[in-house]
PDB file of C-alpha atoms in Angstrom:
ATOM      1  CA  MET Y   1     -18.553  -3.876   4.817  1.00  0.00           C
ATOM      2  CA  ARG Y   2     -15.708  -1.415   5.402  1.00  0.00           C
ATOM      3  CA  ILE Y   3     -15.869  -1.997   9.125  1.00  0.00           C
ATOM      4  CA  VAL Y   4     -15.515  -5.772   8.624  1.00  0.00           C
ATOM      5  CA  HIS Y   5     -12.510  -5.162   6.402  1.00  0.00           C
ATOM      6  CA  LEU Y   6     -10.899  -2.757   8.945  1.00  0.00           C
ATOM      7  CA  ALA Y   7     -11.545  -5.221  11.791  1.00  0.00           C
ATOM      8  CA  HIS Y   8      -9.928  -8.019   9.760  1.00  0.00           C
ATOM      9  CA  ARG Y   9      -6.908  -5.783   9.072  1.00  0.00           C
ATOM     10  CA  PHE Y  10      -6.643  -4.721  12.693  1.00  0.00           C
ATOM     11  CA  PHE Y  11      -6.662  -8.335  14.058  1.00  0.00           C
ATOM     12  CA  GLY Y  12      -4.260  -9.427  11.356  1.00  0.00           C
ATOM     13  CA  ALA Y  13      -1.914  -6.548  12.372  1.00  0.00           C
ATOM     14  CA  ILE Y  14      -1.765  -7.414  16.043  1.00  0.00           C
ATOM     15  CA  THR Y  15      -1.212 -11.097  15.377  1.00  0.00           C
ATOM     16  CA  ALA Y  16       1.289 -10.646  12.496  1.00  0.00           C
ATOM     17  CA  VAL Y  17       4.167 -13.017  11.934  1.00  0.00           C
ATOM     18  CA  PRO Y  18       6.964 -12.671   9.433  1.00  0.00           C
ATOM     19  CA  PRO Y  19       5.966 -13.436   5.888  1.00  0.00           C
ATOM     20  CA  ASP Y  20       6.838 -16.871   4.530  1.00  0.00           C
ATOM     21  CA  PRO Y  21      10.433 -17.037   3.184  1.00  0.00           C
ATOM     22  CA  ASP Y  22       9.154 -18.329  -0.206  1.00  0.00           C
ATOM     23  CA  ASP Y  23       6.957 -15.260  -0.506  1.00  0.00           C
ATOM     24  CA  LEU Y  24       9.791 -12.973   0.301  1.00  0.00           C
ATOM     25  CA  SER Y  25      11.944 -14.700  -2.326  1.00  0.00           C
ATOM     26  CA  TRP Y  26       9.105 -14.114  -4.804  1.00  0.00           C
ATOM     27  CA  VAL Y  27       9.023 -10.395  -3.701  1.00  0.00           C
ATOM     28  CA  ASP Y  28      12.800 -10.123  -4.404  1.00  0.00           C
ATOM     29  CA  GLN Y  29      12.330 -11.479  -7.928  1.00  0.00           C
ATOM     30  CA  VAL Y  30       9.341  -9.226  -8.692  1.00  0.00           C
ATOM     31  CA  LEU Y  31      10.820  -6.011  -7.345  1.00  0.00           C
ATOM     32  CA  ASP Y  32      14.486  -6.597  -8.477  1.00  0.00           C
ATOM     33  CA  ASN Y  33      15.447  -3.199  -7.000  1.00  0.00           C
ATOM     34  CA  ALA Y  34      17.729  -3.100  -3.893  1.00  0.00           C
ATOM     35  CA  ASP Y  35      16.233   0.233  -2.610  1.00  0.00           C
ATOM     36  CA  LEU Y  36      12.666  -0.910  -3.008  1.00  0.00           C
ATOM     37  CA  LEU Y  37      13.448  -4.219  -1.440  1.00  0.00           C
ATOM     38  CA  THR Y  38      15.026  -2.552   1.560  1.00  0.00           C
ATOM     39  CA  GLN Y  39      11.979  -0.285   1.970  1.00  0.00           C
ATOM     40  CA  PHE Y  40       9.620  -3.250   1.583  1.00  0.00           C
ATOM     41  CA  ARG Y  41      11.445  -5.167   4.238  1.00  0.00           C
ATOM     42  CA  ARG Y  42      11.210  -2.079   6.629  1.00  0.00           C
ATOM     43  CA  MET Y  43       7.472  -2.280   6.472  1.00  0.00           C
ATOM     44  CA  PRO Y  44       5.822  -4.024   9.456  1.00  0.00           C
ATOM     45  CA  TYR Y  45       5.116  -7.679   9.030  1.00  0.00           C
ATOM     46  CA  HIS Y  46       1.427  -7.028   8.679  1.00  0.00           C
ATOM     47  CA  ASP Y  47       1.930  -4.558   5.871  1.00  0.00           C
ATOM     48  CA  GLN Y  48       4.293  -6.952   4.118  1.00  0.00           C
ATOM     49  CA  ALA Y  49       1.806  -9.782   4.467  1.00  0.00           C
ATOM     50  CA  HIS Y  50      -1.041  -7.581   3.163  1.00  0.00           C
ATOM     51  CA  ALA Y  51       1.046  -6.419   0.194  1.00  0.00           C
ATOM     52  CA  ILE Y  52       1.993  -9.971  -0.696  1.00  0.00           C
ATOM     53  CA  GLY Y  53      -1.635 -11.113  -0.413  1.00  0.00           C
ATOM     54  CA  VAL Y  54      -2.738  -8.227  -2.695  1.00  0.00           C
ATOM     55  CA  ALA Y  55       0.003  -9.105  -5.270  1.00  0.00           C
ATOM     56  CA  ARG Y  56      -0.848 -12.797  -5.167  1.00  0.00           C
ATOM     57  CA  ALA Y  57      -4.530 -11.964  -5.748  1.00  0.00           C
ATOM     58  CA  VAL Y  58      -3.655  -9.717  -8.663  1.00  0.00           C
ATOM     59  CA  GLN Y  59      -1.405 -12.379 -10.050  1.00  0.00           C
ATOM     60  CA  ALA Y  60      -4.252 -14.922  -9.824  1.00  0.00           C
ATOM     61  CA  ASP Y  61      -6.847 -12.505 -11.286  1.00  0.00           C
ATOM     62  CA  LEU Y  62      -4.579 -11.713 -14.352  1.00  0.00           C
ATOM     63  CA  ALA Y  63      -3.269 -15.317 -14.795  1.00  0.00           C
ATOM     64  CA  ASP Y  64      -5.226 -15.969 -18.026  1.00  0.00           C
ATOM     65  CA  THR Y  65      -4.771 -12.505 -19.504  1.00  0.00           C
ATOM     66  CA  GLN Y  66      -2.193 -10.730 -21.583  1.00  0.00           C
ATOM     67  CA  TRP Y  67      -1.041  -9.011 -18.382  1.00  0.00           C
ATOM     68  CA  ALA Y  68      -0.178 -12.235 -16.499  1.00  0.00           C
ATOM     69  CA  ASP Y  69       2.869 -12.051 -14.393  1.00  0.00           C
ATOM     70  CA  ASP Y  70       3.741  -8.470 -15.657  1.00  0.00           C
ATOM     71  CA  PRO Y  71       6.136  -7.196 -12.954  1.00  0.00           C
ATOM     72  CA  ARG Y  72       4.740  -3.660 -13.277  1.00  0.00           C
ATOM     73  CA  TRP Y  73       1.361  -4.671 -11.919  1.00  0.00           C
ATOM     74  CA  LEU Y  74       2.775  -7.002  -9.269  1.00  0.00           C
ATOM     75  CA  ALA Y  75       5.077  -4.210  -8.157  1.00  0.00           C
ATOM     76  CA  ALA Y  76       2.143  -1.865  -8.022  1.00  0.00           C
ATOM     77  CA  ALA Y  77       0.330  -4.360  -5.770  1.00  0.00           C
ATOM     78  CA  LEU Y  78       3.421  -4.905  -3.520  1.00  0.00           C
ATOM     79  CA  LEU Y  79       4.275  -1.228  -3.081  1.00  0.00           C
ATOM     80  CA  HIS Y  80       0.884   0.436  -2.924  1.00  0.00           C
ATOM     81  CA  ASP Y  81       1.140   1.151   0.849  1.00  0.00           C
ATOM     82  CA  LEU Y  82       4.886   1.913   0.965  1.00  0.00           C
ATOM     83  CA  GLY Y  83       4.127   5.571   2.035  1.00  0.00           C
ATOM     84  CA  LYS Y  84       2.917   4.397   5.401  1.00  0.00           C
ATOM     85  CA  LEU Y  85       6.493   4.137   6.416  1.00  0.00           C
ATOM     86  CA  ASP Y  86       6.716   7.922   6.712  1.00  0.00           C
ATOM     87  CA  SER Y  87       4.137   8.073   9.544  1.00  0.00           C
ATOM     88  CA  ARG Y  88       5.963   5.609  11.772  1.00  0.00           C
ATOM     89  CA  LEU Y  89       2.520   4.740  13.344  1.00  0.00           C
ATOM     90  CA  GLY Y  90       1.882   1.462  14.993  1.00  0.00           C
ATOM     91  CA  VAL Y  91      -1.368  -0.402  14.824  1.00  0.00           C
ATOM     92  CA  TYR Y  92      -3.193   1.657  17.439  1.00  0.00           C
ATOM     93  CA  GLY Y  93      -1.948   4.917  15.978  1.00  0.00           C
ATOM     94  CA  ARG Y  94      -3.293   3.850  12.677  1.00  0.00           C
ATOM     95  CA  VAL Y  95      -6.683   3.211  14.229  1.00  0.00           C
ATOM     96  CA  VAL Y  96      -6.665   6.741  15.593  1.00  0.00           C
ATOM     97  CA  ALA Y  97      -5.675   8.068  12.202  1.00  0.00           C
ATOM     98  CA  THR Y  98      -8.442   6.129  10.457  1.00  0.00           C
ATOM     99  CA  VAL Y  99     -11.080   7.303  12.960  1.00  0.00           C
ATOM    100  CA  SER Y 100      -9.731  10.869  12.850  1.00  0.00           C
ATOM    101  CA  SER Y 101     -10.058  10.901   9.124  1.00  0.00           C
ATOM    102  CA  GLY Y 102     -13.558   9.603   9.324  1.00  0.00           C
ATOM    103  CA  VAL Y 103     -14.555  12.283  11.832  1.00  0.00           C
ATOM    104  CA  ALA Y 104     -12.686  15.365  10.654  1.00  0.00           C
ATOM    105  CA  GLY Y 105     -12.411  14.425   7.017  1.00  0.00           C
ATOM    106  CA  HIS Y 106      -9.464  13.332   4.907  1.00  0.00           C
ATOM    107  CA  ASP Y 107      -8.981  17.003   3.817  1.00  0.00           C
ATOM    108  CA  MET Y 108      -7.309  17.621   7.141  1.00  0.00           C
ATOM    109  CA  ALA Y 109      -4.272  15.458   6.176  1.00  0.00           C
ATOM    110  CA  ASP Y 110      -2.231  18.337   4.754  1.00  0.00           C
ATOM    111  CA  ALA Y 111      -2.892  20.600   7.779  1.00  0.00           C
ATOM    112  CA  TRP Y 112      -2.121  17.878  10.189  1.00  0.00           C
ATOM    113  CA  SER Y 113       1.128  16.936   8.452  1.00  0.00           C
ATOM    114  CA  ASP Y 114       2.285  20.533   8.784  1.00  0.00           C
ATOM    115  CA  ARG Y 115       1.995  20.126  12.646  1.00  0.00           C
ATOM    116  CA  SER Y 116       4.377  18.299  14.929  1.00  0.00           C
ATOM    117  CA  GLY Y 117       4.307  15.137  16.987  1.00  0.00           C
ATOM    118  CA  PHE Y 118       1.472  12.642  16.786  1.00  0.00           C
ATOM    119  CA  THR Y 119      -0.743  14.983  14.795  1.00  0.00           C
ATOM    120  CA  ARG Y 120       1.888  15.209  12.098  1.00  0.00           C
ATOM    121  CA  ARG Y 121       2.266  11.417  12.023  1.00  0.00           C
ATOM    122  CA  VAL Y 122      -1.499  11.024  11.515  1.00  0.00           C
ATOM    123  CA  GLY Y 123      -1.395  13.575   8.628  1.00  0.00           C
ATOM    124  CA  LEU Y 124       1.511  11.658   7.071  1.00  0.00           C
ATOM    125  CA  TYR Y 125      -0.336   8.366   7.412  1.00  0.00           C
ATOM    126  CA  LEU Y 126      -3.343   9.787   5.643  1.00  0.00           C
ATOM    127  CA  ARG Y 127      -1.100  11.085   2.901  1.00  0.00           C
ATOM    128  CA  HIS Y 128       0.555   7.728   2.390  1.00  0.00           C
ATOM    129  CA  PRO Y 129      -0.598   7.377  -1.217  1.00  0.00           C
ATOM    130  CA  GLU Y 130       1.332  10.378  -2.478  1.00  0.00           C
ATOM    131  CA  LEU Y 131       4.274   9.756  -0.120  1.00  0.00           C
ATOM    132  CA  GLY Y 132       4.524   6.151  -1.371  1.00  0.00           C
ATOM    133  CA  ALA Y 133       4.546   7.369  -4.949  1.00  0.00           C
ATOM    134  CA  ASP Y 134       7.458   9.670  -4.125  1.00  0.00           C
ATOM    135  CA  ARG Y 135       9.374   6.798  -2.457  1.00  0.00           C
ATOM    136  CA  ILE Y 136       8.912   4.564  -5.517  1.00  0.00           C
ATOM    137  CA  ARG Y 137      10.060   7.257  -7.974  1.00  0.00           C
ATOM    138  CA  LEU Y 138      13.095   8.153  -5.828  1.00  0.00           C
ATOM    139  CA  ALA Y 139      14.079   4.464  -5.730  1.00  0.00           C
ATOM    140  CA  GLY Y 140      13.789   4.188  -9.402  1.00  0.00           C
ATOM    141  CA  GLY Y 141      10.813   1.866  -9.340  1.00  0.00           C
ATOM    142  CA  PRO Y 142       8.314   1.252 -12.053  1.00  0.00           C
ATOM    143  CA  GLU Y 143       6.279   4.373 -12.885  1.00  0.00           C
ATOM    144  CA  GLU Y 144       3.183   2.184 -12.936  1.00  0.00           C
ATOM    145  CA  ALA Y 145       3.836   1.290  -9.228  1.00  0.00           C
ATOM    146  CA  ALA Y 146       4.182   4.982  -8.360  1.00  0.00           C
ATOM    147  CA  VAL Y 147       1.014   5.885 -10.226  1.00  0.00           C
ATOM    148  CA  TRP Y 148      -0.907   3.168  -8.448  1.00  0.00           C
ATOM    149  CA  ALA Y 149       0.410   4.051  -5.045  1.00  0.00           C
ATOM    150  CA  ALA Y 150      -0.766   7.663  -5.580  1.00  0.00           C
ATOM    151  CA  ALA Y 151      -4.185   6.610  -6.883  1.00  0.00           C
ATOM    152  CA  HIS Y 152      -5.134   3.521  -4.998  1.00  0.00           C
ATOM    153  CA  GLN Y 153      -7.271   5.061  -2.259  1.00  0.00           C
ATOM    154  CA  ASP Y 154      -9.221   7.299  -4.618  1.00  0.00           C
ATOM    155  CA  PRO Y 155     -11.786   5.404  -6.725  1.00  0.00           C
ATOM    156  CA  GLU Y 156     -12.078   8.330  -9.203  1.00  0.00           C
ATOM    157  CA  ARG Y 157      -8.400   8.644  -9.636  1.00  0.00           C
ATOM    158  CA  SER Y 158      -7.755   4.892  -9.862  1.00  0.00           C
ATOM    159  CA  THR Y 159      -9.817   4.702 -13.084  1.00  0.00           C
ATOM    160  CA  THR Y 160      -7.858   7.534 -14.729  1.00  0.00           C
ATOM    161  CA  THR Y 161      -4.387   5.873 -14.490  1.00  0.00           C
ATOM    162  CA  GLY Y 162      -4.384   4.819 -18.095  1.00  0.00           C
ATOM    163  CA  PHE Y 163      -3.929   1.244 -16.970  1.00  0.00           C
ATOM    164  CA  PRO Y 164      -5.825  -1.508 -18.745  1.00  0.00           C
ATOM    165  CA  ALA Y 165      -9.302  -1.899 -17.171  1.00  0.00           C
ATOM    166  CA  PRO Y 166      -8.707  -5.601 -16.141  1.00  0.00           C
ATOM    167  CA  VAL Y 167      -5.559  -4.473 -14.291  1.00  0.00           C
ATOM    168  CA  VAL Y 168      -7.419  -1.745 -12.385  1.00  0.00           C
ATOM    169  CA  THR Y 169     -10.213  -4.132 -11.530  1.00  0.00           C
ATOM    170  CA  ALA Y 170      -7.734  -6.766 -10.254  1.00  0.00           C
ATOM    171  CA  LEU Y 171      -5.754  -4.182  -8.173  1.00  0.00           C
ATOM    172  CA  LEU Y 172      -8.900  -2.721  -6.663  1.00  0.00           C
ATOM    173  CA  ALA Y 173     -10.479  -6.054  -5.894  1.00  0.00           C
ATOM    174  CA  ALA Y 174      -7.318  -7.389  -4.280  1.00  0.00           C
ATOM    175  CA  ASP Y 175      -6.750  -4.449  -1.976  1.00  0.00           C
ATOM    176  CA  ASP Y 176     -10.343  -3.742  -1.050  1.00  0.00           C
ATOM    177  CA  ASP Y 177      -9.501  -0.831   1.176  1.00  0.00           C
TER     178      ASP Y 177
END
């Protein structure tokens, strides 16, 4: 199933168009932080569209709950991949990073990010959860968004965030990667 998901993300990335202006206006309202908005807008269109899709799915999943439209959870969904900015990798570089991680193991990320050139960028891409959390905190974003950015790729860690179980379930289901 993961290969299907990755193929869908790949083809979505190479055919990406700018997000709908209404969606970007909604993002502006949810984030309400100039620095975070600037960083969000620096993300490639496919990352922006993915983040908006994740946030809209979380919004729908939580609609009839006490957590409906809580900006903390929507911000967590919108910003979970913000750390990918640090790698400056394009679509094909990300494919190489994903394959490299699968072959050599994700544990290589720290060593690779201590290198230079493309190897460093692959390492930074693989470390995007922690780097995204740092970006969110430095910008004064919601702590919940930083915690989720750091935890979203680690199933074990994502269940120890202290977030309400329905919120974690919604965030995990919406991102599905």
